[in-house]
Tab-separated table of C-alpha atoms in Angstrom:
chain	number	residue	atom	x	y	z
A	9	MET	CA	-31.015	-7.878	-1.467
A	10	MET	CA	-29.526	-6.426	1.668
A	11	PRO	CA	-29.228	-2.660	2.104
A	12	SER	CA	-26.076	-1.016	0.842
A	13	HIS	CA	-23.133	-1.534	3.174
A	14	LYS	CA	-21.886	1.833	4.363
A	15	MET	CA	-18.242	1.935	5.344
A	16	THR	CA	-19.170	3.017	8.873
A	17	SER	CA	-21.546	0.108	9.346
A	18	HIS	CA	-18.732	-2.432	9.458
A	19	PRO	CA	-16.790	-2.731	12.694
A	20	GLN	CA	-13.122	-1.957	12.516
A	21	MET	CA	-10.980	-5.058	12.446
A	22	SER	CA	-7.414	-5.681	13.417
A	23	GLN	CA	-5.322	-6.554	10.421
A	24	MET	CA	-6.352	-10.172	10.821
A	25	GLY	CA	-9.618	-9.636	12.716
A	26	ALA	CA	-12.187	-12.353	12.110
A	27	GLY	CA	-9.732	-14.252	9.948
A	28	GLY	CA	-9.194	-11.440	7.472
A	29	GLU	CA	-6.080	-9.860	6.111
A	30	THR	CA	-4.934	-6.334	5.601
A	31	ILE	CA	-3.818	-5.638	2.113
A	32	SER	CA	-1.565	-2.856	1.061
A	33	THR	CA	-2.847	-0.616	-1.663
A	34	ALA	CA	-0.104	1.958	-1.362
A	35	ARG	CA	1.419	3.585	-4.371
A	36	HIS	CA	3.530	6.575	-5.148
A	37	PRO	CA	1.480	9.737	-5.852
A	38	ARG	CA	0.898	10.048	-9.572
A	39	LYS	CA	2.222	12.818	-11.745
A	40	SER	CA	-0.129	15.567	-12.803
A	41	ALA	CA	-2.825	14.078	-14.989
A	42	SER	CA	-4.647	15.615	-17.898
A	43	SER	CA	-8.064	17.117	-17.318
A	44	ALA	CA	-9.628	14.009	-18.875
A	45	ASP	CA	-7.754	11.755	-16.464
A	46	GLU	CA	-8.736	13.962	-13.562
A	47	THR	CA	-12.370	13.710	-14.599
A	48	SER	CA	-12.170	9.942	-14.813
A	49	ALA	CA	-10.405	9.765	-11.441
A	50	ARG	CA	-13.139	11.559	-9.543
A	51	ARG	CA	-13.953	10.407	-6.045
A	52	ILE	CA	-17.129	8.445	-5.478
A	53	ALA	CA	-18.993	9.804	-2.450
A	54	GLY	CA	-19.949	7.225	0.127
A	55	ILE	CA	-17.644	4.520	-1.177
A	56	MET	CA	-14.395	5.137	0.659
A	57	PRO	CA	-12.825	7.962	2.632
A	58	ALA	CA	-10.690	10.066	0.277
A	59	PHE	CA	-7.539	11.962	1.104
A	60	LYS	CA	-6.717	15.273	-0.492
A	61	PRO	CA	-3.309	15.855	-2.080
A	62	VAL	CA	-0.992	17.477	0.455
A	63	PRO	CA	0.417	20.845	-0.708
A	64	LEU	CA	4.148	20.788	-1.372
A	65	ARG	CA	4.835	23.381	1.331
A	66	GLN	CA	3.201	21.139	3.930
A	67	GLN	CA	5.068	18.058	2.701
A	68	LEU	CA	8.330	19.978	2.974
A	69	ALA	CA	7.379	21.332	6.414
A	70	ALA	CA	6.683	17.791	7.656
A	71	THR	CA	10.043	16.565	6.313
A	72	ILE	CA	11.957	19.435	7.916
A	73	ALA	CA	10.067	18.883	11.186
A	74	ASP	CA	11.158	15.227	11.200
A	75	ASP	CA	14.775	16.315	10.651
A	76	LEU	CA	14.471	18.838	13.483
A	77	ARG	CA	13.138	16.240	15.920
A	78	ARG	CA	15.991	13.908	15.020
A	79	GLY	CA	18.434	16.672	15.895
A	80	ARG	CA	19.840	17.282	12.412
A	81	TRP	CA	20.319	20.949	13.308
A	82	LYS	CA	20.837	22.216	16.836
A	83	ALA	CA	20.455	26.000	16.903
A	84	ALA	CA	19.462	27.284	13.471
A	85	LEU	CA	18.540	26.060	10.000
A	86	PRO	CA	20.873	26.549	7.038
A	87	GLY	CA	20.329	29.572	4.817
A	88	LEU	CA	17.324	29.663	2.532
A	89	ARG	CA	19.286	28.961	-0.660
A	90	GLN	CA	21.124	26.005	0.904
A	91	LEU	CA	17.917	24.642	2.420
A	92	ALA	CA	16.079	24.840	-0.915
A	93	ALA	CA	18.917	23.028	-2.691
A	94	LEU	CA	19.052	20.384	0.041
A	95	TYR	CA	15.385	19.435	-0.383
A	96	GLY	CA	15.176	20.024	-4.138
A	97	VAL	CA	12.591	22.813	-4.082
A	98	ASN	CA	12.569	26.495	-4.978
A	99	LYS	CA	13.103	29.227	-2.399
A	100	ARG	CA	9.464	30.308	-2.442
A	101	THR	CA	8.249	26.842	-1.448
A	102	CYS	CA	10.946	26.730	1.202
A	103	THR	CA	9.852	30.089	2.623
A	104	GLU	CA	6.224	28.940	2.770
A	105	ALA	CA	7.258	25.729	4.567
A	106	LEU	CA	9.208	27.723	7.163
A	107	ARG	CA	6.118	29.831	7.834
A	108	VAL	CA	4.173	26.619	8.476
A	109	LEU	CA	6.838	25.481	10.955
A	110	GLU	CA	6.757	28.871	12.650
A	111	LYS	CA	2.991	28.598	13.152
A	112	GLN	CA	3.524	25.125	14.592
A	113	GLY	CA	5.914	26.592	17.148
A	114	LEU	CA	8.989	24.784	15.851
A	115	LEU	CA	10.866	27.886	14.639
A	116	GLU	CA	11.438	31.361	15.978
A	117	PRO	CA	9.987	34.302	13.980
A	118	ALA	CA	12.100	35.421	11.024
A	119	ARG	CA	14.737	38.100	11.606
A	120	PRO	CA	16.323	40.219	8.873
A	121	ARG	CA	19.529	38.703	7.436
A	122	GLU	CA	19.568	35.884	10.000
A	123	ARG	CA	19.043	32.183	9.650
A	124	ARG	CA	15.861	30.732	11.106
A	125	ARG	CA	16.460	29.827	14.743
A	126	ILE	CA	15.090	26.559	16.141
A	127	ARG	CA	13.057	26.558	19.328
A	128	PRO	CA	14.983	24.592	21.982
A	129	VAL	CA	12.141	22.137	22.620
A	130	VAL	CA	12.424	20.679	19.120
A	131	THR	CA	15.803	18.956	19.155
A	132	SER	CA	16.343	15.803	21.144
A	133	SER	CA	19.529	14.017	22.136
A	134	ALA	CA	17.590	10.887	23.108
A	135	THR	CA	16.901	9.679	19.582
A	136	PRO	CA	17.220	5.870	19.685
A	137	ARG	CA	20.202	4.535	17.781
A	138	ILE	CA	19.502	1.490	15.641
A	139	PRO	CA	22.745	-0.305	14.843
A	140	GLY	CA	23.068	-3.579	12.999
A	141	GLN	CA	21.431	-5.026	9.963
A	142	LEU	CA	18.035	-4.424	8.363
A	143	LEU	CA	16.745	-7.487	6.522
A	144	ILE	CA	14.261	-6.711	3.714
A	145	ILE	CA	12.135	-9.662	2.582
A	146	ALA	CA	10.002	-9.219	-0.540
A	147	ASP	CA	8.121	-11.459	-2.961
A	148	LYS	CA	9.729	-12.177	-6.324
A	149	SER	CA	6.432	-11.459	-8.039
A	150	GLU	CA	6.597	-7.836	-6.810
A	151	ARG	CA	9.637	-6.945	-8.920
A	152	GLY	CA	7.495	-4.865	-11.246
A	153	ASN	CA	5.807	-2.948	-8.433
A	154	ASN	CA	7.520	0.438	-8.441
A	155	THR	CA	5.710	1.467	-5.276
A	156	HIS	CA	7.360	-1.311	-3.296
A	157	LEU	CA	10.713	-0.736	-4.961
A	158	ARG	CA	10.542	2.941	-4.017
A	159	LEU	CA	9.693	2.070	-0.421
A	160	MET	CA	12.594	-0.372	-0.180
A	161	ASN	CA	15.048	2.120	-1.691
A	162	ARG	CA	13.967	4.831	0.756
A	163	ALA	CA	14.262	2.379	3.643
A	164	MET	CA	17.767	1.354	2.562
A	165	ARG	CA	18.924	4.969	2.291
A	166	LEU	CA	17.478	5.809	5.698
A	167	TRP	CA	19.065	2.797	7.355
A	168	ASN	CA	22.460	3.506	5.800
A	169	GLU	CA	22.250	7.126	6.967
A	170	ARG	CA	21.761	5.813	10.511
A	171	GLY	CA	24.945	3.776	10.242
A	172	GLY	CA	23.359	0.369	9.655
A	173	GLU	CA	23.664	-2.249	6.932
A	174	VAL	CA	20.923	-3.593	4.676
A	175	ARG	CA	20.437	-7.044	3.180
A	176	GLN	CA	17.639	-7.687	0.690
A	177	VAL	CA	16.200	-11.142	-0.003
A	178	GLU	CA	13.627	-12.158	-2.611
A	179	VAL	CA	11.320	-15.037	-1.712
A	180	ASP	CA	8.701	-16.862	-3.738
A	181	PHE	CA	5.771	-16.567	-1.331
A	182	THR	CA	3.526	-18.546	-3.703
A	183	ARG	CA	5.670	-21.560	-4.493
A	184	GLY	CA	8.757	-21.182	-2.342
A	185	ARG	CA	9.863	-23.203	0.625
A	186	SER	CA	8.299	-22.664	4.007
A	187	PRO	CA	9.812	-19.898	6.154
A	188	ALA	CA	10.958	-22.450	8.736
A	189	LYS	CA	13.360	-23.950	6.179
A	190	LEU	CA	14.701	-20.549	5.165
A	191	LYS	CA	15.006	-18.946	8.592
A	192	ALA	CA	18.464	-20.335	9.233
A	193	ASP	CA	19.755	-18.893	5.958
A	194	LEU	CA	18.009	-15.541	6.353
A	195	PHE	CA	19.305	-14.943	9.864
A	196	SER	CA	22.801	-16.357	9.429
A	197	GLY	CA	25.898	-14.197	9.640
A	198	ALA	CA	25.569	-10.695	11.047
A	199	ARG	CA	22.843	-10.193	13.639
A	200	VAL	CA	19.565	-9.011	12.118
A	201	GLU	CA	18.396	-6.014	14.119
A	202	CYS	CA	15.082	-5.388	12.300
A	203	VAL	CA	13.047	-6.777	9.402
A	204	LEU	CA	11.069	-5.007	6.674
A	205	LEU	CA	8.536	-7.503	5.312
A	206	ILE	CA	6.601	-6.723	2.096
A	207	LYS	CA	3.077	-8.223	1.733
A	208	PRO	CA	3.682	-11.673	3.259
A	209	PRO	CA	1.143	-14.486	3.664
A	210	MET	CA	0.179	-15.584	7.171
A	211	ARG	CA	2.734	-18.384	7.554
A	212	TRP	CA	5.589	-15.960	6.908
A	213	ALA	CA	4.197	-13.366	9.287
A	214	GLU	CA	3.752	-15.958	12.048
A	215	ALA	CA	7.261	-17.363	11.548
A	216	LEU	CA	8.927	-13.953	11.821
A	217	ASP	CA	6.690	-12.796	14.658
A	218	ALA	CA	7.950	-15.766	16.706
A	219	LEU	CA	11.486	-14.333	16.626
A	220	ASP	CA	12.662	-11.695	19.078
A	221	THR	CA	13.240	-9.245	16.218
A	222	PRO	CA	11.204	-6.100	15.461
A	223	VAL	CA	9.335	-6.433	12.164
A	224	PHE	CA	7.755	-3.678	10.089
A	225	MET	CA	5.231	-5.172	7.694
A	226	TYR	CA	3.957	-3.371	4.603
A	227	GLY	CA	0.625	-5.013	3.831
A	228	GLY	CA	-0.032	-8.726	4.149
A	229	ALA	CA	-1.475	-10.745	7.021
A	230	ILE	CA	-0.634	-10.032	10.644
A	231	PRO	CA	-1.295	-12.594	13.412
A	232	LYS	CA	-4.013	-11.632	15.894
A	233	SER	CA	-1.670	-11.875	18.877
A	234	SER	CA	1.357	-10.283	17.242
A	235	ARG	CA	4.221	-9.471	19.614
A	236	ASN	CA	6.870	-8.008	17.330
A	237	ILE	CA	5.101	-6.904	14.124
A	238	THR	CA	4.178	-3.316	13.356
A	239	ALA	CA	1.981	-3.398	10.258
A	240	VAL	CA	0.841	-0.601	7.972
A	241	GLY	CA	-1.867	-0.789	5.326
A	242	SER	CA	-5.525	-0.277	4.517
A	243	GLN	CA	-7.907	-2.651	6.237
A	244	LEU	CA	-9.706	-5.246	4.177
A	245	ASN	CA	-13.141	-3.967	5.172
A	246	ALA	CA	-12.324	-0.438	4.026
A	247	VAL	CA	-11.024	-1.685	0.673
A	248	LEU	CA	-13.240	-4.565	-0.371
A	249	VAL	CA	-16.619	-3.879	1.226
A	250	GLY	CA	-16.980	-0.496	-0.470
A	251	THR	CA	-15.779	-1.943	-3.785
A	252	LEU	CA	-18.289	-4.794	-3.663
A	253	ASP	CA	-21.081	-2.399	-2.748
A	254	HIS	CA	-20.233	-0.126	-5.678
A	255	ILE	CA	-20.015	-3.023	-8.144
A	256	ARG	CA	-23.326	-4.464	-6.928
A	257	ARG	CA	-25.098	-1.114	-7.275
A	258	MET	CA	-23.872	-0.937	-10.875
A	259	GLY	CA	-25.752	-4.159	-11.604
A	260	HIS	CA	-22.997	-6.780	-11.476
A	261	ARG	CA	-24.026	-10.165	-10.051
A	262	ARG	CA	-21.402	-12.530	-11.457
A	263	LEU	CA	-17.978	-11.665	-10.043
A	264	LEU	CA	-14.506	-13.161	-10.130
A	265	LEU	CA	-12.012	-12.367	-7.361
A	266	PRO	CA	-9.012	-14.743	-7.552
A	267	CYS	CA	-6.936	-15.082	-4.367
A	268	HIS	CA	-3.403	-16.411	-4.147
A	269	ARG	CA	-3.190	-19.816	-2.456
A	270	PRO	CA	-0.779	-18.833	0.352
A	271	PHE	CA	-3.322	-16.234	1.536
A	272	ARG	CA	-5.858	-18.773	2.808
A	273	GLU	CA	-7.210	-16.493	5.525
A	274	LEU	CA	-7.672	-13.700	3.000
A	275	ARG	CA	-9.710	-15.942	0.713
A	276	ALA	CA	-11.937	-17.091	3.581
A	277	ARG	CA	-12.639	-13.498	4.577
A	278	CYS	CA	-13.303	-12.482	0.960
A	279	ILE	CA	-15.850	-15.281	0.601
A	280	ASP	CA	-17.620	-14.007	3.722
A	281	LEU	CA	-17.709	-10.464	2.343
A	282	VAL	CA	-18.989	-11.646	-1.043
A	283	ARG	CA	-21.792	-13.576	0.663
A	284	ALA	CA	-22.684	-10.479	2.704
A	285	ALA	CA	-22.814	-8.324	-0.423
A	286	TYR	CA	-24.726	-10.971	-2.399
A	287	PRO	CA	-26.993	-12.791	0.084
A	288	ASP	CA	-28.812	-14.579	-2.763
A	289	ALA	CA	-25.614	-16.409	-3.712
A	290	THR	CA	-25.211	-19.946	-2.387
A	291	PRO	CA	-22.016	-20.890	-0.469
A	292	GLU	CA	-20.843	-22.819	-3.537
A	293	GLN	CA	-21.431	-19.821	-5.817
A	294	ALA	CA	-19.522	-17.536	-3.433
A	295	GLU	CA	-16.564	-19.939	-3.397
A	296	ASP	CA	-16.596	-20.061	-7.208
A	297	MET	CA	-16.430	-16.255	-7.268
A	298	VAL	CA	-13.280	-16.342	-5.083
A	299	PRO	CA	-11.099	-19.147	-6.497
A	300	SER	CA	-7.769	-20.092	-4.980
A	301	VAL	CA	-4.999	-19.666	-7.553
A	302	ASP	CA	-1.350	-20.675	-7.748
A	303	LEU	CA	-0.053	-18.214	-10.322
A	304	LEU	CA	3.371	-16.663	-10.627
A	305	ASP	CA	3.890	-14.891	-13.951
A	306	GLY	CA	2.079	-13.554	-17.008
A	307	ARG	CA	1.839	-16.948	-18.708
A	308	ASP	CA	0.191	-18.459	-15.635
A	309	TRP	CA	-2.350	-15.636	-15.522
A	310	ALA	CA	-3.097	-15.899	-19.259
A	311	ALA	CA	-3.790	-19.614	-18.873
A	312	PHE	CA	-6.024	-18.912	-15.875
A	313	TRP	CA	-8.108	-16.311	-17.726
A	314	ASN	CA	-8.458	-18.732	-20.625
A	315	ARG	CA	-9.888	-21.386	-18.273
A	316	ALA	CA	-11.900	-19.292	-15.830
A	317	LEU	CA	-13.622	-16.637	-17.935
A	318	PRO	CA	-15.466	-18.978	-20.357
A	319	ARG	CA	-16.521	-21.260	-17.490
A	320	LEU	CA	-17.647	-18.685	-14.898
A	321	LYS	CA	-18.760	-15.947	-17.333
A	322	PRO	CA	-18.255	-13.051	-14.870
A	323	THR	CA	-19.393	-9.533	-15.740
A	324	CYS	CA	-16.758	-8.004	-13.441
A	325	VAL	CA	-13.305	-9.172	-12.343
A	326	ILE	CA	-11.644	-7.749	-9.220
A	327	VAL	CA	-7.877	-8.259	-8.996
A	328	TRP	CA	-5.413	-7.402	-6.263
A	329	SER	CA	-2.800	-5.570	-8.320
A	330	SER	CA	-2.487	-3.510	-11.469
A	331	LEU	CA	-0.079	-6.167	-12.822
A	332	GLU	CA	-2.910	-8.691	-12.726
A	333	ALA	CA	-5.248	-6.112	-14.268
A	334	LEU	CA	-2.746	-5.518	-17.079
A	335	SER	CA	-2.635	-9.261	-17.731
A	336	LEU	CA	-6.439	-9.407	-17.870
A	337	VAL	CA	-6.801	-6.395	-20.174
A	338	SER	CA	-4.147	-7.869	-22.495
A	339	TYR	CA	-6.037	-11.173	-22.570
A	340	CYS	CA	-9.264	-9.332	-23.434
A	341	ALA	CA	-7.540	-7.503	-26.289
A	342	ARG	CA	-6.239	-10.786	-27.733
A	343	THR	CA	-9.580	-12.604	-27.462
A	344	GLY	CA	-11.862	-9.792	-28.584
A	345	LEU	CA	-13.467	-9.062	-25.206
A	346	ARG	CA	-14.248	-5.375	-24.843
A	347	VAL	CA	-13.528	-3.594	-21.538
A	348	PRO	CA	-15.841	-2.513	-19.996
A	349	ARG	CA	-18.671	-3.379	-22.398
A	350	ASP	CA	-18.104	-7.151	-22.161
A	351	LEU	CA	-16.119	-7.290	-18.937
A	352	SER	CA	-15.531	-4.760	-16.151
A	353	VAL	CA	-12.173	-4.651	-14.334
A	354	VAL	CA	-11.225	-3.270	-10.887
A	355	ALA	CA	-7.784	-3.328	-9.240
A	356	LEU	CA	-7.474	-3.170	-5.451
A	357	ASP	CA	-3.867	-1.939	-5.549
A	358	GLY	CA	-3.079	0.982	-7.825
A	359	ASN	CA	0.544	1.871	-8.576
A	360	ASP	CA	2.712	3.402	-11.275
A	361	LEU	CA	1.515	0.874	-13.864
A	362	MET	CA	-1.742	2.793	-14.078
A	363	ASP	CA	-0.164	4.879	-16.839
A	364	TRP	CA	0.154	1.773	-19.023
A	365	PHE	CA	-3.597	1.386	-19.433
A	366	GLU	CA	-5.200	2.904	-22.499
A	367	GLN	CA	-8.420	3.337	-20.511
A	368	PRO	CA	-8.094	4.764	-16.988
A	369	LEU	CA	-8.331	1.775	-14.655
A	370	THR	CA	-10.920	1.788	-11.877
A	371	HIS	CA	-8.875	1.109	-8.763
A	372	VAL	CA	-8.250	1.677	-5.077
A	373	GLU	CA	-5.562	4.207	-4.210
A	374	ALA	CA	-3.803	4.625	-0.874
A	375	ASP	CA	-1.832	7.467	0.657
A	376	ASN	CA	1.637	6.101	0.002
A	377	GLU	CA	3.337	8.960	1.845
A	378	ALA	CA	1.423	8.073	5.018
A	379	ASP	CA	2.851	4.535	4.826
A	380	TRP	CA	6.379	5.908	4.524
A	381	LYS	CA	5.914	8.281	7.447
A	382	ALA	CA	4.733	5.362	9.569
A	383	PHE	CA	7.978	3.509	8.784
A	384	LEU	CA	10.025	6.623	9.492
A	385	ARG	CA	8.316	7.093	12.850
A	386	TRP	CA	8.872	3.407	13.665
A	387	VAL	CA	12.602	3.799	13.051
A	388	ASP	CA	12.798	7.084	15.004
A	389	GLU	CA	11.113	5.463	18.005
A	390	GLY	CA	13.571	2.594	18.181
A	391	CYS	CA	11.509	0.083	16.176
A	392	ARG	CA	9.147	-0.536	19.063
A	393	HIS	CA	6.026	-2.619	18.543
A	394	ASP	CA	3.070	-0.467	17.492
A	395	GLY	CA	0.475	-2.980	16.268
A	396	HIS	CA	-1.540	-2.127	13.176
A	397	ILE	CA	-1.357	1.366	11.679
A	398	ASP	CA	-4.358	1.949	9.434
A	399	THR	CA	-3.672	4.273	6.493
A	400	PRO	CA	-6.302	5.922	4.254
A	401	CYS	CA	-7.440	4.766	0.860
A	402	ARG	CA	-9.921	5.995	-1.724
A	403	PHE	CA	-11.884	4.472	-4.579
A	404	VAL	CA	-10.969	6.025	-7.920
A	405	GLU	CA	-13.445	5.546	-10.750
A	406	GLY	CA	-11.805	5.094	-14.128
A	407	ALA	CA	-13.291	3.846	-17.382
A	408	THR	CA	-13.148	0.064	-16.871
A	409	VAL	CA	-16.452	-0.539	-15.058
A	410	ALA	CA	-19.776	-0.411	-16.899
A	411	THR	CA	-23.271	-0.109	-15.483
A	412	LEU	CA	-25.367	-3.132	-16.377
A	413	ARG	CA	-29.034	-2.734	-17.210
A	414	PRO	CA	-31.498	-5.133	-15.517
């Protein structure tokens, strides 16, 4: 066997470097968990870089700072009570956030019975105006992903506040028509000023990148020579290499990592990473571990598990979303397979569905707020092209992966 793959030993890739894809593992920060959940969600040292929860005062300070830079207030902030009500926090948190902004040099020192004055360097009258229409394109299969729904809702509110209009379109990335056939319909009528694209396969990214329209892409595959796409997400190396290394060290040799058919480049890169993690596996065995699937709903996934699990007999299944993990765990419950004793399960995209699992799901978690701030900054800067923005992720150990004995 090869030595363990440290995260730093793999060169950083562009979102499609060496034929790979960036996947989005972003999700909304979870609510406070019980002590048992916190224990099961401990970070695993050496697997992936972990981010620490940002204190509420700092989150509020960052939000107020963004509003200041956009020129929401010119000379002074509103009173403390009004400010606290505006952001939905208590006055103590608001006071602590203002102290943070004062230390950052954005506010003048507090004066008795006066509103906090803004330093003149903060406000800007040159904030780019973004008129016109924002087109949001998302996959139909992502309807149950609350993380993506939350992102789209925030984007729509922001765009409307800036005086623009929003149109949302659902597309079947797996079985739908090619983007070339839909482009005329998508871009008919009012001029599309910008596009928000949620986890597209390569053919969709290439089709939209060819247009002279700024595109912000949340996960998915970005062309190597992108001209108009700004993409945010965790890089494939950072997500999958550490996961494979962890699974291998726990004794698992027979894996299953199904990849959706439209993501051909993603599957090719996954096969390469599986072969690197398991050098004893033949090319045919590596391809069997990473099958190409054409699945749309729960019935399709149930039929796939019924075919693939008895034939391949994996000890661990890695899926891309918690929806797929939920389908697999449900199948195991119906057929008598015990998780993790008979089958271990890992999800590469944790979201709000984590609360639906009886056992805490082992998964990859991303800093969802960092993804949103990247979109906000993109809008504030006039939707200019900014390439790939890498956001942090961490491996969270739950109770769905077992250690196998030799």
